[in-house]
XYZ file of C-alpha atoms in Angstrom:
664
model
C 198.362 161.561 96.260
C 200.873 162.034 92.697
C 204.016 161.765 92.507
C 203.954 160.138 95.810
C 207.162 157.042 95.498
C 205.385 153.738 96.455
C 207.877 150.821 97.143
C 207.980 147.410 97.997
C 209.005 145.028 100.787
C 210.706 141.701 99.305
C 210.869 139.251 101.587
C 214.307 137.626 101.260
C 216.983 135.393 103.491
C 219.177 137.991 102.588
C 217.574 141.010 103.970
C 214.557 143.091 103.043
C 213.776 145.734 100.320
C 211.401 148.197 101.971
C 210.127 151.198 99.419
C 207.320 153.350 100.854
C 205.557 156.497 99.531
C 207.938 159.653 100.804
C 205.539 161.022 103.351
C 206.235 157.194 105.482
C 209.114 156.439 104.787
C 211.296 155.324 107.185
C 215.105 156.496 106.538
C 216.870 153.818 106.564
C 216.248 154.519 102.331
C 217.451 151.600 101.219
C 215.509 151.472 98.344
C 218.452 152.126 96.125
C 220.940 148.982 97.673
C 218.855 146.787 95.062
C 217.263 146.382 92.255
C 214.350 144.269 91.100
C 214.982 139.996 90.732
C 212.931 137.989 89.299
C 212.069 134.243 89.430
C 210.256 131.774 90.079
C 209.897 130.726 93.593
C 207.297 132.021 95.867
C 208.141 135.325 97.742
C 205.853 136.771 100.681
C 205.895 140.448 99.784
C 204.100 143.572 100.941
C 203.783 147.134 100.435
C 201.359 150.340 99.120
C 199.646 149.985 96.723
C 196.584 152.441 95.160
C 192.764 150.552 95.730
C 190.625 151.865 93.362
C 186.653 151.582 95.198
C 184.092 153.352 95.513
C 184.199 152.714 99.406
C 187.806 153.573 99.760
C 190.551 155.420 97.442
C 193.659 155.262 98.636
C 197.296 154.122 99.203
C 196.397 150.952 101.246
C 199.156 148.759 102.457
C 198.992 145.092 100.981
C 200.577 141.785 101.712
C 200.914 138.932 99.842
C 200.201 135.963 101.523
C 201.563 133.162 99.611
C 201.157 130.600 102.108
C 197.778 130.629 102.685
C 197.092 131.806 98.558
C 195.414 135.547 99.823
C 196.140 138.744 98.656
C 195.540 140.578 102.120
C 195.236 144.378 102.935
C 195.567 146.962 106.138
C 195.366 151.187 106.492
C 198.676 151.194 107.264
C 201.548 149.249 107.770
C 200.331 150.148 111.668
C 197.569 148.124 111.185
C 199.128 144.911 109.946
C 198.969 142.367 114.048
C 195.154 143.938 112.780
C 192.443 142.041 110.900
C 193.056 141.915 107.370
C 190.882 144.825 106.152
C 189.702 142.586 103.524
C 191.214 139.833 101.677
C 191.575 138.356 98.818
C 191.725 134.531 97.124
C 194.144 134.198 94.379
C 192.897 130.379 93.569
C 191.320 130.903 89.687
C 191.944 134.322 90.238
C 192.949 136.347 87.334
C 195.808 138.836 87.092
C 195.594 140.953 84.269
C 198.086 144.460 83.519
C 196.144 146.850 82.325
C 196.033 148.001 79.308
C 194.599 151.995 80.477
C 198.019 152.993 81.729
C 201.235 151.266 82.777
C 200.982 151.661 86.218
C 197.534 149.740 86.809
C 196.734 145.742 86.904
C 193.525 144.194 88.019
C 193.306 140.937 90.266
C 190.116 139.037 89.967
C 189.130 135.842 92.168
C 187.358 133.082 91.371
C 184.327 135.104 93.227
C 183.292 137.993 91.011
C 185.344 139.842 92.722
C 187.919 142.259 91.875
C 190.622 144.538 92.984
C 191.661 147.614 90.623
C 194.904 148.475 92.165
C 197.983 150.804 91.076
C 201.497 150.442 91.296
C 204.068 153.900 91.191
C 205.627 152.642 88.356
C 205.180 149.624 85.866
C 208.520 147.789 86.415
C 206.576 147.617 90.903
C 204.129 146.807 88.956
C 205.702 143.910 86.617
C 206.482 142.581 89.636
C 203.505 141.926 91.990
C 201.618 141.163 88.725
C 204.660 138.530 88.437
C 204.981 137.487 91.558
C 200.604 137.081 92.234
C 200.950 134.743 89.060
C 202.893 132.393 90.618
C 201.166 132.369 93.574
C 197.271 132.430 91.695
C 199.221 129.270 89.149
C 200.695 127.360 92.627
C 197.039 127.132 94.700
C 195.307 127.109 91.094
C 196.581 123.603 90.822
C 196.572 122.674 94.418
C 192.807 123.732 94.105
C 192.407 121.629 91.125
C 194.734 118.648 92.490
C 192.288 118.281 95.119
C 189.621 118.999 92.590
C 190.059 117.268 89.232
C 188.381 117.224 86.079
C 187.606 114.007 84.770
C 189.717 114.623 82.061
C 191.322 112.090 79.223
C 194.056 114.829 78.125
C 195.969 117.304 79.927
C 198.888 119.407 79.355
C 201.533 121.869 80.772
C 201.302 125.337 79.597
C 204.293 127.621 78.300
C 206.133 129.748 81.406
C 204.366 132.788 81.907
C 207.504 135.181 82.667
C 207.269 138.757 81.970
C 210.235 138.180 79.016
C 208.180 135.606 76.896
C 206.258 136.327 73.537
C 204.985 133.915 70.921
C 208.464 133.968 68.708
C 209.962 132.888 72.506
C 208.329 129.534 72.807
C 210.187 126.457 72.599
C 210.494 124.796 69.312
C 208.496 120.731 70.036
C 210.191 117.906 69.729
C 209.588 115.269 67.403
C 206.974 113.869 70.223
C 204.390 116.332 70.985
C 203.404 114.317 73.739
C 206.403 114.798 75.772
C 205.652 118.513 74.741
C 202.383 118.693 76.252
C 201.952 115.476 78.324
C 199.426 113.808 77.265
C 198.078 110.782 78.915
C 195.331 108.387 76.884
C 192.740 107.158 79.579
C 191.154 103.789 78.434
C 188.058 105.218 79.069
C 186.258 101.488 78.662
C 186.967 100.453 82.155
C 184.905 100.405 84.806
C 187.258 101.836 87.022
C 188.046 104.535 85.318
C 183.735 105.157 85.602
C 183.531 104.609 89.364
C 187.029 107.457 89.198
C 185.093 109.999 86.857
C 181.659 109.653 88.812
C 183.857 110.770 92.722
C 182.991 114.525 91.001
C 179.918 116.017 89.482
C 180.779 116.784 86.031
C 178.705 119.716 84.797
C 181.579 120.697 82.136
C 181.640 116.980 80.466
C 180.467 118.723 76.685
C 183.421 121.419 77.526
C 185.850 119.565 78.118
C 184.984 117.526 74.927
C 185.150 120.261 73.557
C 188.664 120.942 74.367
C 190.125 117.700 73.837
C 189.504 118.073 69.818
C 190.953 120.976 69.644
C 193.799 119.828 71.496
C 194.426 116.813 68.423
C 193.854 119.460 66.363
C 196.554 121.397 67.935
C 198.275 118.361 68.273
C 197.559 117.731 64.169
C 199.136 120.981 63.112
C 202.448 120.206 65.115
C 203.225 117.394 64.037
C 202.000 118.208 59.543
C 204.026 121.461 60.675
C 207.693 118.710 61.761
C 206.927 116.400 58.811
C 207.058 119.201 56.250
C 209.205 117.332 53.874
C 212.766 119.403 53.074
C 212.262 121.416 49.879
C 213.687 125.033 48.784
C 211.607 127.869 50.316
C 209.749 125.773 52.709
C 210.644 124.788 56.240
C 209.579 123.757 59.819
C 211.346 126.764 60.747
C 209.915 129.884 58.533
C 208.996 132.807 60.816
C 205.188 131.699 59.676
C 205.239 128.214 60.742
C 206.573 129.238 63.616
C 203.984 132.079 64.103
C 201.510 129.522 63.229
C 202.567 127.312 65.856
C 202.464 129.548 68.798
C 199.671 130.926 68.339
C 198.405 127.726 68.702
C 199.508 127.130 71.905
C 199.317 130.206 72.849
C 195.336 130.116 72.243
C 195.670 126.274 74.172
C 197.169 127.499 76.755
C 193.809 129.972 76.972
C 191.521 127.968 76.249
C 192.690 125.202 79.228
C 192.949 128.355 81.759
C 189.471 129.146 80.453
C 188.169 125.722 80.948
C 190.052 125.394 84.651
C 188.557 128.790 86.120
C 184.501 126.989 85.067
C 186.180 124.239 87.024
C 186.788 125.934 89.770
C 184.201 127.931 89.476
C 181.945 124.982 89.500
C 183.449 123.250 92.895
C 183.677 126.932 93.902
C 179.454 125.972 94.324
C 179.243 122.992 95.073
C 181.464 123.611 98.388
C 178.680 126.547 98.950
C 176.628 124.150 97.952
C 177.620 121.872 101.152
C 178.019 124.514 104.105
C 175.804 124.217 107.262
C 172.457 124.977 105.701
C 171.478 120.889 104.854
C 168.353 120.629 103.648
C 167.056 118.002 106.635
C 164.116 117.582 103.896
C 166.765 115.249 101.764
C 167.433 113.264 104.670
C 165.797 110.119 105.037
C 166.075 107.667 107.806
C 169.036 105.208 106.628
C 167.999 102.084 104.843
C 171.432 100.425 105.073
C 171.340 97.256 107.326
C 175.157 96.099 106.870
C 175.760 93.369 109.803
C 179.728 92.565 109.387
C 179.885 88.323 108.992
C 182.146 86.216 110.203
C 185.598 86.824 109.645
C 185.953 82.547 108.324
C 187.249 84.419 105.314
C 190.263 85.100 107.776
C 190.850 81.112 107.293
C 191.260 80.786 103.217
C 193.759 84.605 103.441
C 195.562 83.285 106.409
C 199.021 83.358 103.989
C 198.263 87.160 103.314
C 197.626 88.494 107.177
C 201.304 85.806 107.690
C 202.886 87.516 105.086
C 202.334 90.735 106.793
C 203.294 89.799 109.949
C 206.526 88.444 109.395
C 207.314 92.466 107.868
C 206.265 93.867 111.209
C 207.762 94.546 114.501
C 206.270 94.645 118.055
C 206.131 97.906 118.995
C 205.863 98.713 115.266
C 203.248 102.388 113.919
C 200.719 100.674 111.335
C 199.547 104.330 110.184
C 201.479 104.024 107.167
C 200.958 100.539 106.692
C 198.536 99.259 103.850
C 195.944 96.191 105.136
C 194.281 93.702 103.393
C 191.046 95.055 102.705
C 189.161 91.807 103.887
C 189.350 93.186 107.042
C 187.004 96.122 105.879
C 184.055 97.231 107.104
C 181.386 98.803 104.978
C 181.600 102.317 106.533
C 184.194 104.716 107.291
C 186.040 105.544 110.267
C 183.923 108.163 110.338
C 179.935 107.209 109.890
C 181.416 104.882 113.003
C 182.051 108.432 115.259
C 178.128 109.261 113.912
C 177.490 105.618 115.304
C 177.886 106.526 118.523
C 175.782 108.698 118.851
C 172.547 105.746 117.905
C 171.322 106.485 121.463
C 170.522 110.380 121.114
C 167.180 110.497 123.715
C 170.127 109.676 126.481
C 172.466 112.374 124.618
C 169.708 114.676 125.116
C 168.006 113.730 128.494
C 171.563 114.675 130.699
C 170.531 118.385 130.160
C 167.461 117.321 132.129
C 169.015 116.970 135.144
C 168.376 117.994 138.111
C 170.827 118.484 139.994
C 175.211 119.169 138.935
C 175.633 115.505 140.504
C 172.885 113.718 138.704
C 174.096 115.236 134.439
C 177.137 113.753 135.772
C 175.486 110.176 136.568
C 173.880 110.864 132.711
C 176.448 111.857 131.203
C 178.397 108.509 132.762
C 174.982 106.668 131.172
C 175.034 108.267 127.775
C 178.739 107.412 127.564
C 179.027 103.790 129.001
C 176.594 103.085 126.071
C 177.621 104.885 123.474
C 180.320 101.656 122.580
C 177.708 99.046 122.202
C 176.397 100.098 119.321
C 179.415 102.246 117.730
C 181.259 99.183 117.363
C 178.733 96.311 116.178
C 179.340 93.639 118.458
C 182.408 92.343 118.986
C 183.448 91.209 115.461
C 187.097 93.153 114.765
C 186.597 94.695 111.480
C 189.025 97.889 110.634
C 186.630 100.937 108.884
C 187.826 102.806 106.077
C 190.442 105.203 106.614
C 189.365 108.742 105.623
C 190.714 110.460 103.745
C 191.614 114.273 103.968
C 188.830 117.008 103.934
C 186.358 113.728 103.883
C 183.328 114.445 105.788
C 179.970 112.822 107.174
C 176.329 114.265 108.269
C 173.867 112.892 109.214
C 170.934 113.757 112.253
C 168.692 111.948 114.280
C 164.644 112.143 115.271
C 164.258 112.821 119.249
C 161.097 112.580 120.703
C 159.950 114.492 123.236
C 158.395 113.456 126.395
C 154.717 113.581 126.366
C 154.792 115.735 129.821
C 158.064 117.940 129.667
C 158.422 119.599 133.211
C 158.624 123.078 133.958
C 161.526 124.894 132.390
C 164.534 126.365 134.504
C 165.387 130.059 134.422
C 167.213 131.111 131.445
C 165.639 127.990 129.213
C 162.852 128.537 125.582
C 159.030 127.792 126.887
C 158.042 124.742 125.950
C 156.893 124.468 122.148
C 153.275 123.377 121.370
C 154.366 122.137 118.111
C 155.348 118.338 119.972
C 157.993 118.020 117.095
C 160.304 115.500 117.854
C 164.440 116.950 118.721
C 167.121 117.035 116.316
C 170.180 116.179 116.654
C 173.096 117.011 113.732
C 175.761 115.673 113.219
C 179.536 116.378 111.499
C 182.377 115.071 110.995
C 186.054 116.019 108.925
C 189.091 114.217 108.430
C 191.296 117.316 109.376
C 194.754 115.904 108.930
C 195.991 112.877 106.792
C 199.893 112.606 109.323
C 198.803 112.346 111.839
C 195.362 110.685 111.012
C 193.142 113.410 112.703
C 189.320 113.585 113.087
C 187.029 116.252 114.557
C 183.077 115.298 115.204
C 180.412 117.862 116.780
C 177.298 117.297 117.661
C 174.229 119.363 118.855
C 170.471 119.732 119.911
C 169.770 123.697 119.361
C 166.018 122.897 120.286
C 167.807 121.713 124.277
C 170.832 124.087 123.944
C 173.465 121.482 123.938
C 176.449 120.195 122.162
C 180.075 117.584 122.123
C 183.051 118.561 120.005
C 185.502 115.991 119.197
C 188.880 115.472 117.867
C 190.617 112.195 117.414
C 193.798 110.910 116.735
C 193.393 107.420 115.843
C 197.149 105.459 116.629
C 198.439 102.343 115.879
C 200.883 99.268 117.012
C 201.724 96.229 116.548
C 201.603 93.960 119.738
C 202.544 90.615 117.924
C 199.031 88.837 118.407
C 197.201 92.303 118.165
C 196.943 95.642 117.513
C 196.671 98.714 119.339
C 194.693 101.343 118.362
C 195.005 104.683 120.606
C 192.083 107.520 120.249
C 194.560 110.217 121.451
C 192.533 113.966 121.419
C 189.664 115.019 123.926
C 186.076 115.981 123.866
C 183.935 118.990 125.843
C 180.372 118.259 125.760
C 178.546 122.320 126.992
C 175.185 122.610 128.645
C 173.952 126.094 127.455
C 171.155 126.118 129.618
C 173.367 124.701 132.839
C 176.693 126.950 131.842
C 178.475 123.605 132.370
C 181.244 121.991 130.373
C 181.829 118.341 130.574
C 185.609 117.069 129.234
C 185.760 113.536 128.554
C 188.712 111.089 127.175
C 188.109 107.731 124.811
C 189.021 104.371 125.900
C 191.817 102.339 123.979
C 190.845 99.527 121.362
C 192.535 96.254 120.562
C 192.081 93.705 118.026
C 192.704 89.698 119.421
C 193.278 86.762 118.005
C 193.753 87.909 115.111
C 195.212 84.761 113.240
C 192.270 82.448 114.249
C 188.606 84.519 114.871
C 189.254 88.619 115.556
C 187.495 90.115 118.351
C 187.585 93.053 119.864
C 188.318 94.851 123.226
C 188.078 98.104 125.074
C 191.213 98.931 127.393
C 192.194 102.083 129.564
C 191.320 104.856 131.921
C 189.720 107.724 131.134
C 188.126 110.450 132.752
C 185.350 112.618 132.762
C 185.644 116.022 134.880
C 183.278 119.215 135.460
C 185.605 122.551 136.895
C 182.298 124.317 137.571
C 180.427 121.788 139.479
C 183.052 120.426 140.676
C 182.310 116.217 139.579
C 184.481 113.907 137.900
C 184.475 110.567 136.606
C 186.687 108.014 136.381
C 186.414 104.996 134.233
C 188.146 101.901 133.945
C 188.071 99.319 130.873
C 189.483 96.038 131.912
C 191.207 93.549 129.006
C 190.920 90.159 130.137
C 193.528 88.624 131.742
C 195.636 85.581 130.025
C 193.708 83.577 132.435
C 190.553 83.540 133.887
C 188.284 86.948 133.598
C 185.742 88.612 132.256
C 185.262 90.080 128.417
C 184.423 93.489 128.843
C 184.551 94.654 131.756
C 183.716 97.900 132.928
C 184.388 100.046 136.430
C 182.819 103.647 137.302
C 182.691 105.595 140.284
C 181.191 109.374 139.799
C 183.027 111.878 143.193
C 182.073 115.392 144.128
C 186.104 116.679 144.143
C 185.727 118.969 146.790
C 184.651 116.769 149.772
C 186.617 113.669 147.626
C 182.520 111.857 148.283
C 181.185 109.174 145.980
C 178.150 109.376 144.750
C 177.828 106.560 142.584
C 179.654 103.479 141.287
C 179.197 100.818 138.376
C 180.348 97.962 137.277
C 179.791 95.548 134.539
C 179.784 94.575 130.774
C 180.000 97.806 128.406
C 178.441 95.416 125.830
C 176.140 93.707 128.113
C 174.610 94.927 132.044
C 175.769 97.532 133.337
C 174.654 97.698 137.495
C 174.707 101.731 138.828
C 174.619 102.331 142.521
C 173.884 104.985 144.828
C 175.397 106.537 147.871
C 171.399 106.453 148.780
C 171.342 102.320 148.830
C 169.063 102.871 145.265
C 170.561 100.385 142.107
C 169.713 100.573 138.811
C 170.571 98.559 135.789
C 171.007 99.196 132.175
C 171.284 96.609 129.634
C 172.364 98.113 126.187
C 171.816 95.318 124.453
C 168.535 96.174 125.210
C 168.077 100.003 124.778
C 166.578 100.678 122.116
C 168.354 101.923 118.156
C 167.917 105.086 116.728
C 168.189 104.870 113.160
C 170.362 108.406 111.316
C 168.760 110.345 108.378
C 171.626 110.260 106.123
C 170.853 112.340 102.629
C 171.468 109.595 99.758
C 174.234 109.409 98.019
C 173.451 110.994 94.740
C 172.875 114.002 97.684
C 175.059 113.586 98.744
C 178.786 116.136 97.917
C 182.346 114.366 96.100
C 183.813 114.362 99.506
C 181.310 112.694 101.832
C 182.024 109.079 103.174
C 179.157 107.448 101.569
C 179.463 108.383 98.075
C 183.212 109.055 98.633
C 183.612 105.466 98.843
C 180.408 104.046 97.706
C 182.664 101.669 94.857
C 184.139 100.013 97.826
C 181.129 99.324 99.773
C 180.104 97.977 96.723
C 182.317 95.550 95.075
C 182.740 94.354 99.396
C 179.229 93.262 99.432
C 179.530 91.772 96.313
C 182.213 89.769 97.779
C 184.415 91.406 95.027
C 187.482 91.332 97.391
C 190.094 92.003 93.958
C 187.776 94.880 93.214
C 187.087 96.789 96.489
C 191.046 96.654 96.163
C 191.675 98.049 93.444
C 188.618 101.079 93.965
C 190.184 101.329 97.149
C 194.298 102.220 96.200
C 192.585 104.855 93.306
C 190.948 106.496 96.183
C 194.220 106.397 98.601
C 197.234 107.061 95.696
C 194.739 110.022 94.871
C 195.334 111.832 98.324
C 198.897 110.906 97.849
C 199.243 112.260 95.008
C 197.252 115.497 96.318
C 199.960 115.702 99.501
C 203.013 115.621 97.780
C 201.484 118.169 95.553
C 200.933 120.190 98.332
C 204.265 119.414 99.630
C 206.552 120.882 96.552
C 204.338 124.016 96.598
C 204.581 125.028 100.094
C 200.428 124.764 100.704
C 198.902 123.989 103.718
C 195.444 121.675 103.592
C 192.845 123.513 105.311
C 189.497 122.321 106.476
C 186.081 123.047 105.937
C 184.126 122.193 109.562
C 186.889 122.757 111.696
C 189.305 125.278 112.590
C 192.433 124.581 114.601
C 193.062 125.744 118.004
C 195.664 125.736 120.615
C 196.315 121.746 119.880
C 193.003 121.106 119.332
C 189.848 121.784 117.051
C 187.410 122.835 117.282
C 183.703 123.440 115.165
C 183.861 126.712 113.498
C 179.748 127.171 114.469
C 179.601 125.594 117.551
C 176.504 126.699 120.006
C 178.405 128.169 122.205
C 179.239 130.950 120.495
C 176.060 131.628 119.797
C 175.510 134.687 121.458
C 171.486 134.089 120.787
C 171.642 130.645 122.531
C 174.255 131.446 125.744
C 171.562 134.302 127.179
């Protein structure tokens, strides 16, 4: 491969610059038409580089994906539409030109993986290195702000331009704080302590030493700048300038090293928060928060009236900050988990002896889930999840005493009487619009449910309406059936007196394979007369249009099931046994898990300290807004942890239906 002239493609608005190894070069010959152009903005570039590895040695086609923050490579340009042969995340990476020659450089990822690459000449290497460094800096800053280290001071690093040298560093101003961007923090405040506790900090000693070094560096700068005018002694003396530049370069290097250590710590933490959550760490939930009567509304009437005066009918409330005293002591993600408080009814769906029976069982489970999920009719609002927030829990469901004979293809009944386990994970996958994804599975019963919900609220005068936009799907792998379903709207009524909740709207459940469907209507109370919380449902066979079951009653009271054979069944949801979820204690949760993330807000609400709860809530929301602005400025897309975008919805990344061992 020696003697080949390789080249690079630069994506620009006014054209493309293509250079290739001679044996792959198109006849266009545009390489000489434009010289290299260096700038500080991010570019998507691609081209051939020599990759050194014990498996593959040779020219590979590399692509710098600035948006995703990855360096990817392919066998050749023609294979680019396919999956990359390899990729390296650039957040926290170190890009280093090699000392062995003027063509080689290395990319060291935060995971420890390294690419040793060789360009065809020094100019091409410099361009790759500068573009990679710019991309790395953007994504490193984005990750650092998503997981900010608790530090008392910070300063901006000097530019890493190719032409920089110690002698070219800008002379500090009279106020060093303006150069380094130092910001003092009151460590004695309780809010500062709570902000620090959002992330586990195993590098505290290193940060404190860094703080001391920053202080000594600042003192050095001030001492040199403050030298008195005297013959032969000047702040502009070459030795003083070199001393200042060396000190700054040292601080930059130390800060980069500390930042890499912090990102490695975060990466290890994220790795420990994967799907393999130790069930032994979970314990039955001991929290018994019952929402008190909203008598406080009378005391805060002036606050509500002031808020209402700024709203218009039909106005979207997604970006409106509501007063803290109306909050529940749980996140919206945990509220979705509480819809699973009857897991015995959930796992019993797959026990249905026929498609008709399974559809009716699903309708029964669906209708009984809202009562416990709402914790009664008191109209309080759960916390709006922060993007990236997650919630994990599980339930233990006793096995039936006399299990029926397994159907063909189902696992043999276990000799052990260990309970079934239903696992649940939820994640806030988007901020605007606010979209949550949640997933639950019972691996022993080969069933799971995946749902994504966009909560869209609007002002309706004396009430607030919340549309649950999205779709869920229940998978029964034993029967190869999928049940798609939608969700009802929720309304907070009488918001100036004693607010209460009701559900409204028409939802559908459909199983394409069996041909059975259900239509459920949650009826809102008429202005005059009528019952509260009324619901009706019909289950029918689509092919024959025959109704096989009708349901009527109240979703938070008694439900009456009427079958075509004349049988009747009554279900009182207030008397159904509630299975408590198992949750890890806060100290064993990750920094973005709901209970740990909101722990200070929850504690303040329990103490009825509304002012303190409001301030803790403001800190979390302000951090989210700051991170969102930074991602917009750096054009960095948010990367979810547990859910992946698929069409218009979000799918859990390791669902049971993709597990080949469970499908057969």
